[in-house]
Short mmCIF file of C-alpha atoms in Angstrom, two decimals:
data_model
loop_
_atom_site.label_atom_id
_atom_site.label_comp_id
_atom_site.label_asym_id
_atom_site.label_seq_id
_atom_site.Cartn_x
_atom_site.Cartn_y
_atom_site.Cartn_z
CA MET A 69 -71.44 -1.60 80.44
CA PRO A 70 -71.59 -1.50 76.73
CA VAL A 71 -70.01 -3.78 74.75
CA THR A 72 -67.72 -2.72 71.53
CA ARG A 73 -66.53 -4.07 68.49
CA SER A 74 -65.02 -3.15 65.49
CA ALA A 75 -67.27 -1.85 62.49
CA THR A 76 -64.53 -1.42 60.34
CA ARG A 77 -64.26 -4.46 57.79
CA SER A 78 -62.29 -5.20 54.60
CA LEU A 79 -62.38 -5.85 50.71
CA ALA A 80 -58.78 -7.88 51.80
CA PRO A 81 -59.30 -11.74 52.72
CA ALA A 82 -59.74 -12.40 55.98
CA GLY A 83 -56.75 -12.59 58.30
CA GLY A 84 -55.59 -8.96 57.15
CA ASN A 85 -54.03 -6.63 59.62
CA ASN A 86 -56.40 -3.92 59.68
CA LYS A 87 -55.28 -1.19 61.73
CA THR A 88 -58.34 1.22 60.60
CA THR A 89 -60.67 0.33 63.11
CA ALA A 90 -63.80 2.26 64.92
CA ALA A 91 -65.36 1.30 68.06
CA VAL A 92 -69.18 0.63 68.16
CA SER A 93 -71.23 0.58 71.04
CA LEU A 94 -73.25 -2.10 70.90
CA PRO A 95 -76.37 -2.78 73.58
CA PRO A 96 -75.75 -6.21 76.00
CA ALA A 97 -77.09 -9.58 74.11
CA VAL A 98 -79.55 -11.62 75.93
CA GLY A 99 -78.02 -14.98 74.93
CA LYS A 100 -79.73 -18.48 74.45
CA SER A 101 -77.69 -19.98 77.37
CA SER A 102 -79.33 -17.36 79.61
CA LYS A 103 -83.08 -17.83 78.63
CA ARG A 104 -83.18 -21.67 78.78
CA LYS A 105 -81.12 -20.72 82.66
CA ALA A 106 -83.82 -18.41 83.78
CA ALA A 107 -86.56 -21.29 82.66
CA GLU A 108 -84.72 -23.78 84.59
CA GLU A 109 -84.53 -21.40 88.26
CA PRO A 110 -87.27 -21.95 90.60
CA ALA A 111 -89.77 -19.59 90.44
CA ALA A 112 -88.55 -17.92 93.69
CA ALA A 113 -85.31 -17.24 92.11
CA LYS A 114 -87.22 -15.14 89.43
CA LYS A 115 -86.47 -12.02 91.02
CA THR A 116 -83.35 -12.09 90.52
CA PRO A 117 -82.54 -10.08 87.55
CA ARG A 118 -84.54 -7.37 89.20
CA ALA A 119 -81.90 -7.33 92.32
CA LYS A 120 -78.79 -7.45 89.32
CA LYS A 121 -80.46 -4.85 87.81
CA THR A 122 -80.70 -2.40 90.79
CA LYS A 123 -77.21 -2.85 91.65
CA SER A 124 -76.34 -2.12 88.48
CA SER A 125 -78.05 1.37 88.34
CA ASP A 126 -76.03 1.67 91.36
CA GLU A 127 -72.78 1.06 90.31
CA SER A 128 -73.20 3.60 87.46
CA ALA A 129 -74.39 5.95 89.52
CA ALA A 130 -71.56 6.13 91.38
CA THR A 131 -69.38 6.77 88.41
CA PRO A 132 -70.55 10.15 86.97
CA LEU A 133 -69.83 11.52 83.50
CA PRO A 134 -67.66 14.81 84.49
CA SER A 135 -69.96 17.91 83.77
CA GLY A 136 -70.21 18.67 80.49
CA ALA A 137 -68.55 15.54 79.49
CA PHE A 138 -69.18 14.91 75.12
CA ILE A 139 -71.09 11.67 74.61
CA PRO A 140 -70.09 10.71 71.38
CA PRO A 141 -73.32 9.96 69.06
CA PRO A 142 -74.26 6.11 68.90
CA PRO A 143 -73.13 4.39 65.23
CA SER A 144 -75.86 4.44 62.77
CA PRO A 145 -78.24 1.78 62.90
CA LEU A 146 -76.76 -0.13 59.78
CA GLN A 147 -73.40 0.99 60.11
CA ASN A 148 -72.19 -2.52 60.75
CA GLU A 149 -72.64 -3.38 57.35
CA SER A 150 -71.87 0.02 55.93
CA GLU A 151 -69.78 0.52 53.24
CA GLU A 152 -68.37 3.46 55.21
CA THR A 153 -66.62 1.02 57.12
CA ILE A 154 -64.93 -1.05 54.46
CA SER A 155 -60.89 -0.61 54.30
CA ILE A 156 -58.89 -0.59 51.12
CA PRO A 157 -56.90 -3.99 51.06
CA ALA A 158 -53.25 -4.46 51.29
CA VAL A 159 -52.87 -5.02 47.92
CA LEU A 160 -51.50 -3.52 44.36
CA THR A 161 -53.60 -3.24 41.06
CA PHE A 162 -50.51 -3.87 39.12
CA SER A 163 -47.29 -5.72 38.89
CA PHE A 164 -44.44 -4.01 40.97
CA GLU A 165 -42.21 -5.79 39.05
CA GLU A 166 -43.27 -4.95 35.71
CA ALA A 167 -43.44 -1.18 36.83
CA LYS A 168 -39.75 -1.26 37.81
CA ALA A 169 -39.14 -3.01 34.53
CA HIS A 170 -40.68 -0.63 32.71
CA LEU A 171 -39.17 2.22 35.10
CA ILE A 172 -35.53 0.82 34.15
CA ARG A 173 -36.13 0.59 30.54
CA ALA A 174 -37.15 4.18 30.29
CA ASP A 175 -33.92 5.56 32.31
CA HIS A 176 -31.11 2.48 33.43
CA ARG A 177 -30.60 4.67 36.32
CA PHE A 178 -33.72 3.74 38.19
CA GLU A 179 -32.31 -0.23 38.62
CA ASP A 180 -29.70 1.71 41.17
CA ILE A 181 -32.27 3.92 42.87
CA PHE A 182 -34.56 0.82 43.21
CA ALA A 183 -31.63 -1.18 45.15
CA LYS A 184 -30.66 1.88 47.43
CA LEU A 185 -34.70 2.66 48.18
CA LYS A 186 -37.37 1.32 48.84
CA CYS A 187 -40.34 2.12 47.23
CA LYS A 188 -43.01 2.56 50.39
CA PRO A 189 -46.06 3.25 49.45
CA PHE A 190 -46.28 0.07 46.94
CA GLU A 191 -43.70 -2.29 48.98
CA LEU A 192 -44.90 -2.01 52.39
CA LEU A 193 -48.63 -2.65 52.06
CA GLU A 194 -51.24 -2.27 54.80
CA GLN A 195 -54.95 -1.75 54.95
CA VAL A 196 -55.80 2.01 54.73
CA HIS A 197 -59.59 3.22 55.74
CA PRO A 198 -60.36 6.50 53.47
CA PHE A 199 -62.33 8.07 55.52
CA ARG A 200 -59.33 8.05 58.27
CA ALA A 201 -56.75 9.20 55.84
CA LEU A 202 -58.46 12.07 54.10
CA ALA A 203 -59.57 13.53 58.15
CA GLU A 204 -56.31 13.31 59.20
CA SER A 205 -55.05 15.04 56.07
CA ILE A 206 -57.09 17.75 56.67
CA LEU A 207 -56.70 17.59 60.55
CA ALA A 208 -52.99 17.89 59.76
CA GLN A 209 -53.06 21.13 57.18
CA GLN A 210 -50.44 23.96 57.36
CA ILE A 211 -49.03 22.60 60.93
CA SER A 212 -46.23 20.92 61.88
CA TRP A 213 -46.27 16.86 62.34
CA LEU A 214 -46.15 17.32 66.01
CA ALA A 215 -48.96 19.81 66.35
CA ALA A 216 -50.92 17.25 63.82
CA ARG A 217 -49.99 14.28 65.78
CA SER A 218 -51.05 16.06 69.08
CA ILE A 219 -54.60 17.35 67.43
CA ILE A 220 -55.17 14.04 65.68
CA HIS A 221 -54.80 12.52 69.08
CA ARG A 222 -56.89 14.91 70.97
CA PHE A 223 -60.23 14.68 68.02
CA THR A 224 -59.62 10.91 68.37
CA ARG A 225 -60.03 10.85 72.29
CA LEU A 226 -63.47 12.67 71.81
CA TYR A 227 -64.55 9.53 70.74
CA ASP A 228 -63.23 7.25 73.51
CA PRO A 229 -62.17 9.07 76.20
CA SER A 230 -60.54 5.85 77.72
CA LEU A 231 -57.17 6.99 75.90
CA PRO A 232 -54.23 8.24 77.74
CA GLU A 233 -54.90 11.50 77.67
CA LYS A 234 -51.34 12.89 76.52
CA VAL A 235 -50.50 10.62 72.72
CA ALA A 236 -46.99 10.59 74.69
CA ASP A 237 -48.17 8.32 77.19
CA TYR A 238 -48.75 5.80 75.00
CA SER A 239 -46.25 2.43 75.15
CA ALA A 240 -44.78 1.21 72.44
CA SER A 241 -46.93 -1.64 72.58
CA LYS A 242 -50.44 0.54 72.54
CA CYS A 243 -50.43 2.34 69.25
CA PRO A 244 -52.42 5.26 68.67
CA THR A 245 -53.33 3.92 65.58
CA SER A 246 -55.59 1.56 66.59
CA PHE A 247 -58.83 3.51 66.66
CA PHE A 248 -60.40 5.89 64.95
CA PRO A 249 -64.01 7.62 65.51
CA THR A 250 -66.83 6.43 62.32
CA PRO A 251 -67.84 9.08 60.13
CA TYR A 252 -71.29 8.77 61.47
CA GLN A 253 -70.17 9.79 64.99
CA VAL A 254 -67.79 12.90 63.22
CA ALA A 255 -70.87 14.16 61.28
CA ASN A 256 -72.98 14.25 64.42
CA THR A 257 -70.38 15.99 66.40
CA ASP A 258 -70.90 19.61 66.89
CA ILE A 259 -68.23 22.45 65.58
CA LEU A 260 -67.59 23.68 69.19
CA THR A 261 -66.98 19.71 70.42
CA LEU A 262 -64.42 19.43 67.63
CA LYS A 263 -62.70 22.90 68.10
CA SER A 264 -62.04 21.50 72.09
CA ALA A 265 -59.48 19.18 70.31
CA GLY A 266 -57.88 22.18 68.73
CA LEU A 267 -59.36 22.34 65.54
CA SER A 268 -60.04 25.58 64.08
CA THR A 269 -63.41 26.25 62.97
CA ARG A 270 -62.66 25.66 58.78
CA LYS A 271 -60.93 22.38 59.45
CA ALA A 272 -63.82 21.82 62.12
CA GLU A 273 -66.24 22.48 59.13
CA TYR A 274 -64.36 20.70 56.64
CA VAL A 275 -64.17 17.25 58.29
CA LYS A 276 -67.42 17.32 59.52
CA ASP A 277 -68.31 17.92 55.54
CA LEU A 278 -66.21 14.60 54.84
CA ALA A 279 -67.59 12.69 57.50
CA ALA A 280 -71.47 13.35 56.35
CA ARG A 281 -70.23 12.57 52.51
CA PHE A 282 -69.40 8.77 53.96
CA ALA A 283 -72.31 8.68 56.54
CA ASP A 284 -74.59 8.99 54.04
CA GLU A 285 -72.00 7.25 51.40
CA ARG A 286 -72.13 10.29 49.07
CA LEU A 287 -67.91 8.79 49.50
CA SER A 288 -67.48 5.30 49.81
CA THR A 289 -64.83 2.77 49.72
CA ILE A 290 -66.39 0.87 46.92
CA LYS A 291 -66.82 4.32 45.51
CA LEU A 292 -62.89 5.57 45.38
CA LEU A 293 -61.67 2.07 44.28
CA ALA A 294 -63.87 2.18 41.08
CA ALA A 295 -63.66 5.70 40.08
CA ASP A 296 -60.66 6.65 37.64
CA ASP A 297 -57.90 9.12 38.41
CA GLU A 298 -59.65 11.84 36.92
CA SER A 299 -63.25 10.66 38.26
CA LEU A 300 -61.56 10.54 41.70
CA ALA A 301 -60.67 14.20 41.78
CA GLU A 302 -63.66 15.75 40.88
CA MET A 303 -65.67 13.39 43.53
CA LEU A 304 -63.23 14.39 46.45
CA ILE A 305 -62.45 18.28 45.33
CA GLU A 306 -66.67 18.10 45.92
CA VAL A 307 -65.24 17.71 49.83
CA ARG A 308 -64.49 21.32 51.33
CA GLY A 309 -60.99 21.13 52.34
CA ILE A 310 -59.74 19.25 49.59
CA GLY A 311 -58.29 19.90 46.33
CA ARG A 312 -55.96 18.47 43.84
CA TRP A 313 -52.79 18.23 45.84
CA THR A 314 -54.46 15.93 48.50
CA VAL A 315 -56.43 13.93 45.89
CA ASP A 316 -52.83 13.00 44.30
CA MET A 317 -51.26 11.98 47.73
CA PHE A 318 -54.55 9.70 48.65
CA ALA A 319 -54.14 8.48 45.18
CA ILE A 320 -50.69 7.57 45.96
CA PHE A 321 -50.29 6.54 49.38
CA SER A 322 -53.93 5.06 50.21
CA LEU A 323 -54.98 3.73 46.78
CA ARG A 324 -51.62 3.10 45.15
CA ARG A 325 -52.68 4.31 42.05
CA PRO A 326 -49.92 3.91 39.64
CA ASN A 327 -49.65 6.34 37.21
CA ILE A 328 -50.08 10.02 39.47
CA LEU A 329 -48.16 13.30 38.43
CA PRO A 330 -48.71 15.64 41.35
CA VAL A 331 -47.93 18.99 39.19
CA GLY A 332 -48.10 21.25 41.95
CA ASP A 333 -45.75 19.56 44.28
CA LEU A 334 -42.24 22.16 44.11
CA GLY A 335 -40.27 19.14 46.11
CA ILE A 336 -41.33 16.79 42.93
CA GLN A 337 -40.32 19.50 40.79
CA ARG A 338 -36.84 20.33 42.25
CA GLY A 339 -35.93 16.10 42.66
CA MET A 340 -37.32 16.23 38.83
CA LEU A 341 -34.91 19.01 37.79
CA ARG A 342 -32.18 17.00 39.61
CA TRP A 343 -32.86 13.97 37.70
CA PHE A 344 -33.10 15.06 34.37
CA LEU A 345 -30.29 17.84 34.13
CA SER A 346 -27.87 15.23 35.52
CA ARG A 347 -28.94 12.87 32.73
CA HIS A 348 -27.79 15.82 30.21
CA SER A 349 -25.46 17.35 31.56
CA SER A 350 -23.17 15.42 34.12
CA LYS A 351 -21.10 18.60 35.84
CA HIS A 352 -22.69 20.76 37.51
CA THR A 353 -23.40 22.12 41.09
CA PHE A 354 -26.65 21.16 43.11
CA THR A 355 -26.34 23.07 45.75
CA ILE A 356 -29.19 25.52 46.42
CA SER A 357 -28.94 28.22 49.15
CA PRO A 358 -32.15 27.47 51.76
CA HIS A 359 -33.95 30.80 50.89
CA LYS A 360 -34.30 29.42 47.50
CA LEU A 361 -35.56 26.21 48.76
CA SER A 362 -38.79 27.50 50.54
CA GLY A 363 -39.13 30.02 47.65
CA GLY A 364 -38.97 33.18 49.56
CA GLU A 365 -37.05 33.92 52.90
CA PRO A 366 -36.10 31.41 54.95
CA ASP A 367 -38.43 29.47 57.10
CA ASN A 368 -37.03 30.21 61.10
CA ASP A 369 -40.50 28.18 62.14
CA LYS A 370 -38.31 25.14 63.36
CA THR A 371 -41.37 22.88 64.00
CA LYS A 372 -42.35 22.55 60.39
CA VAL A 373 -39.91 20.41 59.64
CA GLU A 374 -41.33 16.39 59.76
CA SER A 375 -44.91 15.38 58.21
CA THR A 376 -47.59 13.62 59.84
CA GLY A 377 -49.37 10.01 59.20
CA ALA A 378 -52.41 11.10 57.80
CA MET A 379 -51.66 8.74 54.45
CA GLY A 380 -48.16 6.70 55.70
CA PRO A 381 -45.35 6.50 58.34
CA PRO A 382 -43.65 10.10 59.36
CA PRO A 383 -40.71 10.28 57.35
CA THR A 384 -37.40 9.59 59.96
CA THR A 385 -35.74 12.16 58.84
CA PRO A 386 -36.35 16.27 59.17
CA ALA A 387 -36.61 18.20 56.24
CA PRO A 388 -37.44 22.02 55.89
CA LYS A 389 -40.33 21.02 53.32
CA THR A 390 -44.14 20.17 53.25
CA THR A 391 -44.51 16.72 52.15
CA PRO A 392 -47.43 14.92 50.32
CA GLY A 393 -48.70 14.83 53.37
CA SER A 394 -48.46 18.66 53.90
CA GLN A 395 -51.83 18.66 52.97
CA LEU A 396 -52.49 22.81 52.02
CA THR A 397 -55.85 21.92 51.37
CA GLY A 398 -57.48 23.31 53.97
CA ASP A 399 -56.15 26.41 55.35
CA VAL A 400 -54.31 27.54 52.30
CA GLU A 401 -56.57 26.12 49.62
CA ALA A 402 -60.10 27.06 48.54
CA ASP A 403 -62.91 25.06 48.78
CA ASN A 404 -62.90 23.60 45.93
CA GLY A 405 -58.94 23.02 46.09
CA VAL A 406 -58.12 25.74 43.40
CA LEU A 407 -55.49 28.63 44.32
CA SER A 408 -56.04 31.92 42.93
CA THR A 409 -52.73 33.26 42.75
CA SER A 410 -49.06 32.06 42.18
CA SER A 411 -48.12 33.17 45.61
CA GLU A 412 -51.02 30.83 46.83
CA LEU A 413 -49.47 27.88 44.95
CA GLN A 414 -46.37 28.64 46.12
CA THR A 415 -46.82 28.71 49.90
CA GLN A 416 -48.87 25.54 48.91
CA VAL A 417 -46.11 23.31 46.86
CA SER A 418 -43.58 24.88 49.17
CA ALA A 419 -45.36 23.62 52.08
CA SER A 420 -45.84 20.26 50.50
CA ILE A 421 -42.17 19.18 51.52
CA ASN A 422 -42.56 19.06 55.14
CA SER A 423 -45.83 17.30 56.02
CA ILE A 424 -46.25 14.00 54.01
CA PRO A 425 -46.27 10.95 56.02
CA GLY A 426 -44.49 8.07 54.28
CA LEU A 427 -41.99 10.51 51.96
CA PRO A 428 -38.27 8.86 51.87
CA GLU A 429 -35.20 10.01 53.32
CA PRO A 430 -33.12 12.54 50.91
CA PHE A 431 -30.08 10.85 49.14
CA THR A 432 -27.21 10.72 50.72
CA PRO A 433 -24.56 12.70 48.34
CA SER A 434 -23.08 9.40 47.12
CA ILE A 435 -26.55 9.67 44.57
CA ASP A 436 -24.78 12.05 42.41
CA LYS A 437 -22.84 9.18 41.45
CA THR A 438 -26.14 7.62 40.60
CA LEU A 439 -27.41 10.24 38.89
CA GLU A 440 -24.33 10.98 36.76
CA ALA A 441 -24.14 7.58 35.19
CA ASP A 442 -24.12 7.96 31.52
CA ALA A 443 -27.79 6.94 30.26
CA MET A 444 -28.39 4.74 27.65
CA ASN A 445 -30.46 6.12 24.54
CA PRO A 446 -31.39 9.63 26.36
CA GLU A 447 -34.19 11.16 25.36
CA PRO A 448 -34.20 14.85 24.18
CA LEU A 449 -35.47 17.32 26.64
CA PRO A 450 -39.11 18.35 25.67
CA GLU A 451 -39.50 21.67 23.41
CA GLY A 452 -39.13 24.43 25.47
CA LEU A 453 -36.49 22.86 28.15
CA SER A 454 -32.77 22.96 27.88
CA VAL A 455 -29.89 22.29 29.98
CA ALA A 456 -29.14 25.96 30.58
CA ASN A 457 -32.98 26.85 31.87
CA LEU A 458 -33.08 23.75 33.73
CA LYS A 459 -30.09 24.71 35.66
CA SER A 460 -31.31 28.35 36.06
CA ARG A 461 -34.64 26.59 37.39
CA LEU A 462 -32.90 24.63 40.38
CA GLU A 463 -31.03 28.20 41.30
CA GLY A 464 -34.06 29.25 41.79
CA LYS A 465 -35.45 31.18 38.79
CA LYS A 466 -39.33 30.21 39.09
CA ILE A 467 -41.84 30.45 36.15
CA LYS A 468 -44.66 31.73 38.15
CA GLY A 469 -43.89 30.36 40.85
CA VAL A 470 -43.21 27.22 40.12
CA PHE A 471 -39.78 25.34 38.93
CA LEU A 472 -41.48 23.15 35.99
CA THR A 473 -45.03 23.72 34.69
CA PRO A 474 -47.44 20.98 34.34
CA ALA A 475 -46.95 20.67 30.77
CA GLU A 476 -43.23 20.13 31.31
CA MET A 477 -43.43 17.69 34.24
CA GLU A 478 -45.75 15.95 31.33
CA GLY A 479 -43.33 15.79 28.66
CA LEU A 480 -40.36 15.12 30.96
CA THR A 481 -41.79 11.51 32.30
CA ALA A 482 -44.01 10.69 29.53
CA SER A 483 -41.83 7.63 29.24
CA TRP A 484 -42.27 6.80 32.93
CA ALA A 485 -46.56 6.28 31.86
CA PRO A 486 -48.19 4.46 33.29
CA TYR A 487 -46.29 3.76 36.30
CA ARG A 488 -45.16 7.60 37.29
CA SER A 489 -46.03 6.71 41.15
CA LEU A 490 -43.12 5.36 41.11
CA GLY A 491 -41.00 7.33 40.08
CA VAL A 492 -42.42 10.71 41.45
CA TYR A 493 -42.11 8.83 44.68
CA TYR A 494 -38.39 8.61 44.52
CA MET A 495 -38.14 12.54 43.16
CA TRP A 496 -39.14 13.57 46.83
CA ALA A 497 -35.74 11.95 47.90
CA LEU A 498 -33.89 13.87 45.25
CA SER A 499 -35.57 17.36 46.23
CA GLU A 500 -33.14 18.10 49.25
CA GLU A 501 -29.82 16.65 49.30
CA LYS A 502 -29.03 15.03 52.78
CA LYS A 503 -25.43 16.20 54.64
CA SER A 504 -23.30 13.75 54.99
#
């Protein structure tokens, strides 16, 4: 039987808890002690290895692979030392305490917000492998978190048939996130085999394109970490099925970039409306009818309620939305990530509140006390925005399918820079009001 060992290493110091490993089959090694023992045996015993080899062959023949079984491609020769196997270390590139202080200076209400809810992407740090995060993001596009979890498990099981047939068969002590195929293996898997795991043809093509780029090192952990925010977007949007929204989610939840503003996320826009409207007008109603939350007809698909764990843990409370993990990049976005019509944009953004992993739970209604607290030195609203039109936007009167334009979002959060990502995280928690 082949010996397996992890092919994933990290930039972090030794001892880190790396959950993103890939099993790599290695040929059985002949140690020095074995050679010495063979040399010391009597000449008559030298035929023993041949007898053992025959026995081993008989054992293998007794347990043949099922007819038509998929045999995962072997790892690349240089895979064990390849950049494609390096994880993103569980560290921040900035001071979290300094970022908190900056946001509190910009708006003192953030002090209470930080006390009420942890900023998970920047406080609960784990090593992340970029290929796995992006691949799972593609696999989870436009489906419920339960369906995504099942497909990701079936996809993974293509490369390790020893895994339980059903994801529900995992015990609490055996987490399904311990193994993931390598980019080289996925890149060398044919489309039909990938589709057998439940992938659509497009998703199979997308994940193969992503894998090929990591396998030949057009993409690597080193390159992604070294790129600035815009270069990162340019690099990833070249991948089929990845658009700007998925790039922003990856930058926040996997790379932990501090100054990301996902201007195309409808959930963030709604949260910002509540946040800034309450700063300038404490007396108003936040109630939004369900059909206005989704930007159209009520969503009757009860399965589309939670998020997947492509870039983080799924939210514990379902919400009628698509979250930062709701990668609408594949089945909705064009290959280059550009949406051609406002209705497509609305569909994507609307979905963005449902499938993102690691999104915060909605605040309870008691958050109104925090929102309505008198702000110190409140900044004026950006030109073109008023309390009246913020209210009308919150009630569902969008502009070209969105609640806030990119320029308006930039203007409203100008004082949050260079730590917009932290503020953005809490806007998701404000996008829906949790029922008491």
